Short mmCIF file of C-alpha atoms and ligand atoms in Angstrom, two decimals:
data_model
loop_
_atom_site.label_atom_id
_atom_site.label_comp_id
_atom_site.label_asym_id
_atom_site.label_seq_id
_atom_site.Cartn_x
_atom_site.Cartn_y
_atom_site.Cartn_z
CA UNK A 1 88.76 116.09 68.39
CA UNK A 2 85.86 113.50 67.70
CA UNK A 3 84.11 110.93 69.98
CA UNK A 4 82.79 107.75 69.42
CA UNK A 5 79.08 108.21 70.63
CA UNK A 6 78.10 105.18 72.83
CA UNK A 7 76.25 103.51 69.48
CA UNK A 8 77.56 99.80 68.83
CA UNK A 9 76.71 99.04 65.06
CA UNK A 10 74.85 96.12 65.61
CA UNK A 11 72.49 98.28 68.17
CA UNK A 12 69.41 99.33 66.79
CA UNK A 13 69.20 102.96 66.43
CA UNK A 14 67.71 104.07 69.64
CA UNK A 15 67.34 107.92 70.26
CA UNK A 16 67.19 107.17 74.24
CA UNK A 17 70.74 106.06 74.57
CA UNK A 18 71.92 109.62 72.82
CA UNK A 19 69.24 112.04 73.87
CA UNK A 20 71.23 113.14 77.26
CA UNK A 21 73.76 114.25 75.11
CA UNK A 22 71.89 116.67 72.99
CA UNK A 23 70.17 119.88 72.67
CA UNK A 24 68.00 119.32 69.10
CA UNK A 25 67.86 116.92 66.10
CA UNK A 26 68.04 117.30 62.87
CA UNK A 27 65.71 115.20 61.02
CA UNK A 28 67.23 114.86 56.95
CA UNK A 29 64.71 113.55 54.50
CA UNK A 30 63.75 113.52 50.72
CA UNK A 31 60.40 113.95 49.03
CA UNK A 32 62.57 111.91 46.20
CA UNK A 33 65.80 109.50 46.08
CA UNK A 34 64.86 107.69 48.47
CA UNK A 35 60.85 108.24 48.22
CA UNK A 36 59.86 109.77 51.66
CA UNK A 37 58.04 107.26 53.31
CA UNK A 38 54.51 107.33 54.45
CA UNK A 39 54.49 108.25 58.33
CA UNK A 40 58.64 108.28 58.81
CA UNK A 41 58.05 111.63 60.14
CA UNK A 42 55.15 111.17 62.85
CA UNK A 43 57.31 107.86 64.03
CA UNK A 44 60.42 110.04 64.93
CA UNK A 45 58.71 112.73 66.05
CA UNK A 46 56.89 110.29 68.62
CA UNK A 47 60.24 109.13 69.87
CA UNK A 48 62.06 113.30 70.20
CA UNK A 49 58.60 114.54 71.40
CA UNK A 50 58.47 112.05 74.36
CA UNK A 51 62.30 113.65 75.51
CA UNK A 52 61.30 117.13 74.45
CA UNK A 53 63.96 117.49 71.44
CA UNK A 54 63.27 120.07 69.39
CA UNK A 55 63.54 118.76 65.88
CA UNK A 56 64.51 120.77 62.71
CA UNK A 57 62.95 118.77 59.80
CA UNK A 58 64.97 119.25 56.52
CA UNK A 59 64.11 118.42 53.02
CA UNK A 60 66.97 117.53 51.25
CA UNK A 61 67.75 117.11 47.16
CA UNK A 62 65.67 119.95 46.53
CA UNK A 63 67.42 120.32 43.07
CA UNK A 64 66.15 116.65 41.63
CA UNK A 65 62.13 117.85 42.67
CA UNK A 66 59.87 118.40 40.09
CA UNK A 67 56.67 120.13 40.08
CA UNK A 68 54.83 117.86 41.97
CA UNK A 69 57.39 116.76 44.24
CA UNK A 70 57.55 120.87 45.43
CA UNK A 71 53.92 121.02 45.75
CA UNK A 72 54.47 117.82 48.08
CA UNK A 73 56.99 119.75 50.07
CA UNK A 74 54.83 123.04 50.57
CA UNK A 75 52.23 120.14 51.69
CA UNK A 76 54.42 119.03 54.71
CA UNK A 77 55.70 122.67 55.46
CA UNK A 78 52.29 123.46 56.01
CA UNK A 79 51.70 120.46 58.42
CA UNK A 80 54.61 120.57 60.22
CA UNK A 81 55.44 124.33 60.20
CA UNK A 82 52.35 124.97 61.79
CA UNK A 83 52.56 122.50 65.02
CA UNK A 84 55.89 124.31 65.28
CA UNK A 85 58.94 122.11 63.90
CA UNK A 86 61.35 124.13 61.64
CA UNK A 87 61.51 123.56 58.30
CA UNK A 88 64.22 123.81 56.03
CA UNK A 89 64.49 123.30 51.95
CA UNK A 90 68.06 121.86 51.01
CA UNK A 91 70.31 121.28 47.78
CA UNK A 92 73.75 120.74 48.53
CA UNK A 93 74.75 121.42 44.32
CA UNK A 94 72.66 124.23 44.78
CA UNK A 95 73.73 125.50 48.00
CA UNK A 96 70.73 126.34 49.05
CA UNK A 97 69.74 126.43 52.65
CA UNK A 98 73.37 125.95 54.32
CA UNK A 99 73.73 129.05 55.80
CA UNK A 100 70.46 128.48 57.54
CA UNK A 101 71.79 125.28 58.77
CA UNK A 102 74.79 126.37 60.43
CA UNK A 103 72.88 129.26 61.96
CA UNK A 104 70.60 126.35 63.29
CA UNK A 105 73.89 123.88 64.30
CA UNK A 106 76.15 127.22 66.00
CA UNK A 107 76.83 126.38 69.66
CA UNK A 108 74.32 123.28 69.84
CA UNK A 109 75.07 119.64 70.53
CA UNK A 110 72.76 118.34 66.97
CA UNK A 111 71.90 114.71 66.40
CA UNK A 112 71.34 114.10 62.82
CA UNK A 113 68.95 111.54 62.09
CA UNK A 114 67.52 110.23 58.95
CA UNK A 115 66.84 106.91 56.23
CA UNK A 116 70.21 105.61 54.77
CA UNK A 117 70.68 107.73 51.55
CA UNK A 118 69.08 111.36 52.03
CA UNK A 119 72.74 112.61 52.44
CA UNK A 120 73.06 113.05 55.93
CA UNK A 121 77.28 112.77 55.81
CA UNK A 122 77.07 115.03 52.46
CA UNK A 123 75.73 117.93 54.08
CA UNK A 124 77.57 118.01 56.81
CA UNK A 125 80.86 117.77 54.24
CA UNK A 126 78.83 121.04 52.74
CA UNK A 127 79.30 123.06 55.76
CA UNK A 128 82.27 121.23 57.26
CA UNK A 129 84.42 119.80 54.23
CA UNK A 130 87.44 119.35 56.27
CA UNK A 131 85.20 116.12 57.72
CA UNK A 132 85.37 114.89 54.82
CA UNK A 133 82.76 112.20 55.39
CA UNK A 134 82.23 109.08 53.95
CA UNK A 135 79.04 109.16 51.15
CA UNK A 136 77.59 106.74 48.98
CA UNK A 137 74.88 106.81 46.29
CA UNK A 138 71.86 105.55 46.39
CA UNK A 139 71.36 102.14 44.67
CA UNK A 140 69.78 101.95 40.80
CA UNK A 141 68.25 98.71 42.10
CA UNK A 142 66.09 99.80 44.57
CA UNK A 143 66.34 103.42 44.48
CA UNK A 144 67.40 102.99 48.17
CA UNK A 145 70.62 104.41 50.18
CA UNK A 146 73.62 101.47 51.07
CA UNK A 147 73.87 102.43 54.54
CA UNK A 148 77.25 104.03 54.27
CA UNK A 149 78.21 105.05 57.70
CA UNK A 150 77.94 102.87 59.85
CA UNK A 151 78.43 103.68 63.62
CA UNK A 152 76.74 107.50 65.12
CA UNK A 153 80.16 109.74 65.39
CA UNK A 154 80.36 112.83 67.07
CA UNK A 155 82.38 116.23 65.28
CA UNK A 156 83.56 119.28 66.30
CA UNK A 157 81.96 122.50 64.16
CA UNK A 158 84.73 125.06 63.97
CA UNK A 159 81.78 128.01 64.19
CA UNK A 160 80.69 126.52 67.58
CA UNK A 161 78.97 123.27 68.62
CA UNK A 162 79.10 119.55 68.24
CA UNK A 163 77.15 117.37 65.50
CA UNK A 164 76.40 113.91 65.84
CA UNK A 165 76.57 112.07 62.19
CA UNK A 166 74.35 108.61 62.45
CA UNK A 167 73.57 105.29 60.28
CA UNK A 168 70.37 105.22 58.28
CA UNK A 169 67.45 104.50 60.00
CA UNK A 170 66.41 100.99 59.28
CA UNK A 171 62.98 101.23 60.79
CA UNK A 172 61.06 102.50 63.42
CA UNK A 173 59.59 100.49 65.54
CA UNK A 174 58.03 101.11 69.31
CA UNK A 175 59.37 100.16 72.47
CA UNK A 176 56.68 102.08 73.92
CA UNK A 177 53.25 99.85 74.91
CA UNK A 178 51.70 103.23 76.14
CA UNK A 179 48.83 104.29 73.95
CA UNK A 180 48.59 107.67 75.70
CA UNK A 181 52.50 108.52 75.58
CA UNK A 182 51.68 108.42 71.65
CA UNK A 183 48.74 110.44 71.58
CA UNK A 184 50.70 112.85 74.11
CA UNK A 185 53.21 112.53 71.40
CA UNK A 186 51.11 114.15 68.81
CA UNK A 187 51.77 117.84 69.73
CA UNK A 188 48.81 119.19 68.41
CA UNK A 189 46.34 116.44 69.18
CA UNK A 190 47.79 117.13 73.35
CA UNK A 191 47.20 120.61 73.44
CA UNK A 192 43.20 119.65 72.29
CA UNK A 193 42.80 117.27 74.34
CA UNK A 194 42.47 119.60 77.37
CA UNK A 195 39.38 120.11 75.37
CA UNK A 196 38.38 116.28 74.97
CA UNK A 197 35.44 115.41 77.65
CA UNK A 198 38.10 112.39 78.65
CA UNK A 199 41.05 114.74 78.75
CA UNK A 200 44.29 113.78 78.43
CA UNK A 201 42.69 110.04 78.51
CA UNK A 202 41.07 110.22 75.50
CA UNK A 203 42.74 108.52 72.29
CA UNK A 204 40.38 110.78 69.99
CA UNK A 205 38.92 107.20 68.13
CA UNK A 206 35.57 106.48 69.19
CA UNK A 207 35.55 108.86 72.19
CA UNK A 208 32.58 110.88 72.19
CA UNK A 209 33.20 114.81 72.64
CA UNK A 210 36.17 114.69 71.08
CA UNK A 211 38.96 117.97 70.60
CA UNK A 212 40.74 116.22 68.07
CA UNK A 213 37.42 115.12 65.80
CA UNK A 214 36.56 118.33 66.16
CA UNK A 215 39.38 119.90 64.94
CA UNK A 216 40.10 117.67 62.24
CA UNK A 217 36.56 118.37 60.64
CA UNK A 218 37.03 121.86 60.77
CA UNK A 219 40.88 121.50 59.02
CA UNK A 220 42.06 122.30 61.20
CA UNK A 221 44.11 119.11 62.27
CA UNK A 222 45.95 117.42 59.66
CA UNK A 223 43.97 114.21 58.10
CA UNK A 224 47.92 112.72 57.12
CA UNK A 225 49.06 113.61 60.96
CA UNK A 226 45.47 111.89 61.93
CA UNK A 227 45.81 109.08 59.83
CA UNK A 228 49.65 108.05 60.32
CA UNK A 229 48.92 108.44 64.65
CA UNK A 230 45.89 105.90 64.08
CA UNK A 231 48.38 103.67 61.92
CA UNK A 232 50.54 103.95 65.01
CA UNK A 233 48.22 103.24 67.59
CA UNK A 234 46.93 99.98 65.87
CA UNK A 235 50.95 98.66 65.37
CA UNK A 236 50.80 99.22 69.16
CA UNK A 237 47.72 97.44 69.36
CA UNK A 238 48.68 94.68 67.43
CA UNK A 239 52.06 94.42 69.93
CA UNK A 240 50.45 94.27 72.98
CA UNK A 241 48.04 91.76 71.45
CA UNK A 242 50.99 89.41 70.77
CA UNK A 243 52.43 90.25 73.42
CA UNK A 244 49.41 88.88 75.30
CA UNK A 245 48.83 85.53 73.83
CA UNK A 246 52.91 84.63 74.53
CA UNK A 247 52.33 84.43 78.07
CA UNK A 248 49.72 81.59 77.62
N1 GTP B 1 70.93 115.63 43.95
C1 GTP B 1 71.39 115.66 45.19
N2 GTP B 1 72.07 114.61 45.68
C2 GTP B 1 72.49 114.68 46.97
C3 GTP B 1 72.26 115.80 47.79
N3 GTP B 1 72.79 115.54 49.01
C4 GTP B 1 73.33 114.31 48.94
N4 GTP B 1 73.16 113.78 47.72
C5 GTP B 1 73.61 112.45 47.24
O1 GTP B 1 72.89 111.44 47.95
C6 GTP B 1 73.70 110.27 48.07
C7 GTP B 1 73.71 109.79 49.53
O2 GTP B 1 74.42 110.73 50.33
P1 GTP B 1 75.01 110.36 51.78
O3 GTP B 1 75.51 111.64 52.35
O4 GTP B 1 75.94 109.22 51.71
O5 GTP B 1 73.69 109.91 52.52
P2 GTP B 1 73.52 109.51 54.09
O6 GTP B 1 72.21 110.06 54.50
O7 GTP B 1 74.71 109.92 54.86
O8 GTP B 1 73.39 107.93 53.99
P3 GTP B 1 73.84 106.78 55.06
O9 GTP B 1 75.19 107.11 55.58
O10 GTP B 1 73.82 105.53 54.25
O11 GTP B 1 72.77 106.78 56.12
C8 GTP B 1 75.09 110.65 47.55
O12 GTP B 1 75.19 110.18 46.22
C9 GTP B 1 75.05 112.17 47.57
O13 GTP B 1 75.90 112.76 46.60
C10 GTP B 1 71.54 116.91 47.22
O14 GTP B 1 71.27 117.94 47.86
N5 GTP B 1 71.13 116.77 45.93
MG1 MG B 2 76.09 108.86 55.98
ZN1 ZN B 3 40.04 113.38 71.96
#
């Protein structure tokens, strides 16, 4: 049987509306075709890490990677493996990593989330072919997917569990004003911040006695995780500034 998720096409994608329904996401991405971009992962971690999701982060195409491109993959297992996401190293030519994925998918509810393009419907044709999921290829043009399917659909697994197949992810922006719910947001930077002389109130940028300062000059914070949640704080920042001046 499948369901039509509550998702109208025209919506923007918005994690809230599904995240009652399930137990983990499954974040697809590429180092390559499409070019991962800067900070995609810290934004949708922000939005599963304020609804407690636990999020399985997989790097797909991991037959077209070169030399560099692998070394830019160990890079992000080491950053995101280590504040505790899974990590998983796809090919679907190859085969390689499926079996882990089903293990991961058996008897959960899984939203699978990614930019248009990564192959998000071909891998779950790879462990479900009976689906038999739309796919596209990526454009020559812009080296971008062509946003292929278009509504989030719900299927059943026949080795146990549900998976939720969703449109590209256009962009990620914030709903949420809250400068602390981001910082909170930042796993690693929430646990240190116990440690910050303003606690859980500190935004660990020009606060003195800083946890997170700290920690990042001793390594052992990530400067990319650092840099991308200032990025974010600024955009929300910039928001609320906007926001501001409407109302006169
Ligand atoms: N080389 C290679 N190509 C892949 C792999 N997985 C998917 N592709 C190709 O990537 C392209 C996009 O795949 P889709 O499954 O349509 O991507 P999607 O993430 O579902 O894209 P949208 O539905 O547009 O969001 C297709 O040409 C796939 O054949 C892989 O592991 N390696
Ligand atoms: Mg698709
Ligand atoms: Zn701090």
């Amino acid at each position: 049987m499948n369901y039509v998720v509550r998702q109208s096409p025209r919506r923007k994608h918005d994690l809230h509306l599904m995240a009652a329904n399930m137990d983990q996401a499954i974040l697809i991405t590429t180092i390559v075709q499409p070019d991962l971009k800067p900070g995609f992962i810290d934004r949708f971690l922000v939005m599963t890490e304020r609804d407690e999701i636990p999020v399985t982060i997989v790097f797909n195409k991991a037959d077209v990677y070169d030399e560099a491109d692998m070394e830019r993959f160990e890079e992000m297992k080491n950053i995101y493996g280590s504040i505790g996401y899974g990590i998983l190293l796809s090919s679907v030519p190859q085969k390689l990593g499926l079996e882990e994925l089903k293990s991961i998918l058996k008897d959960k509810t899984t939203l699978v989330s990614g930019q248009s393009g990564v192959g998000k419907s071909t891998l779950i044709n790879a462990i479900q072919p009976q689906l038999a999921l739309r796919t596209g290829e990526i454009s020559d043009y812009s080296g971008k997917g062509q946003h292929t399917t278009t509504f989030a659909e719900m299927f059943d697994l026949d080795f146990g569990g549900y998976i939720i197949d969703t449109p590209g992810i256009k962009t990620l922006g914030f709903n949420d004003k809250d400068k602390a719910n981001i910082a909170h947001s930042f796993r690693e930077f929430f646990a240190l911040s116990h440690n910050c002389r303003f606690g859980g109130a500190c935004l660990h940028r020009d606060e003195p006695g800083c946890a997170v300062h700290e920690a990042l000059r001793n390594g052992e914070v990530s400067e990319l995780r650092f840099s991308n949640y200032l990025t974010l704080l600024d955009e929300v920042e910039d928001q609320n500034y906007w926001e501001r001046r409407k109302e006169f």
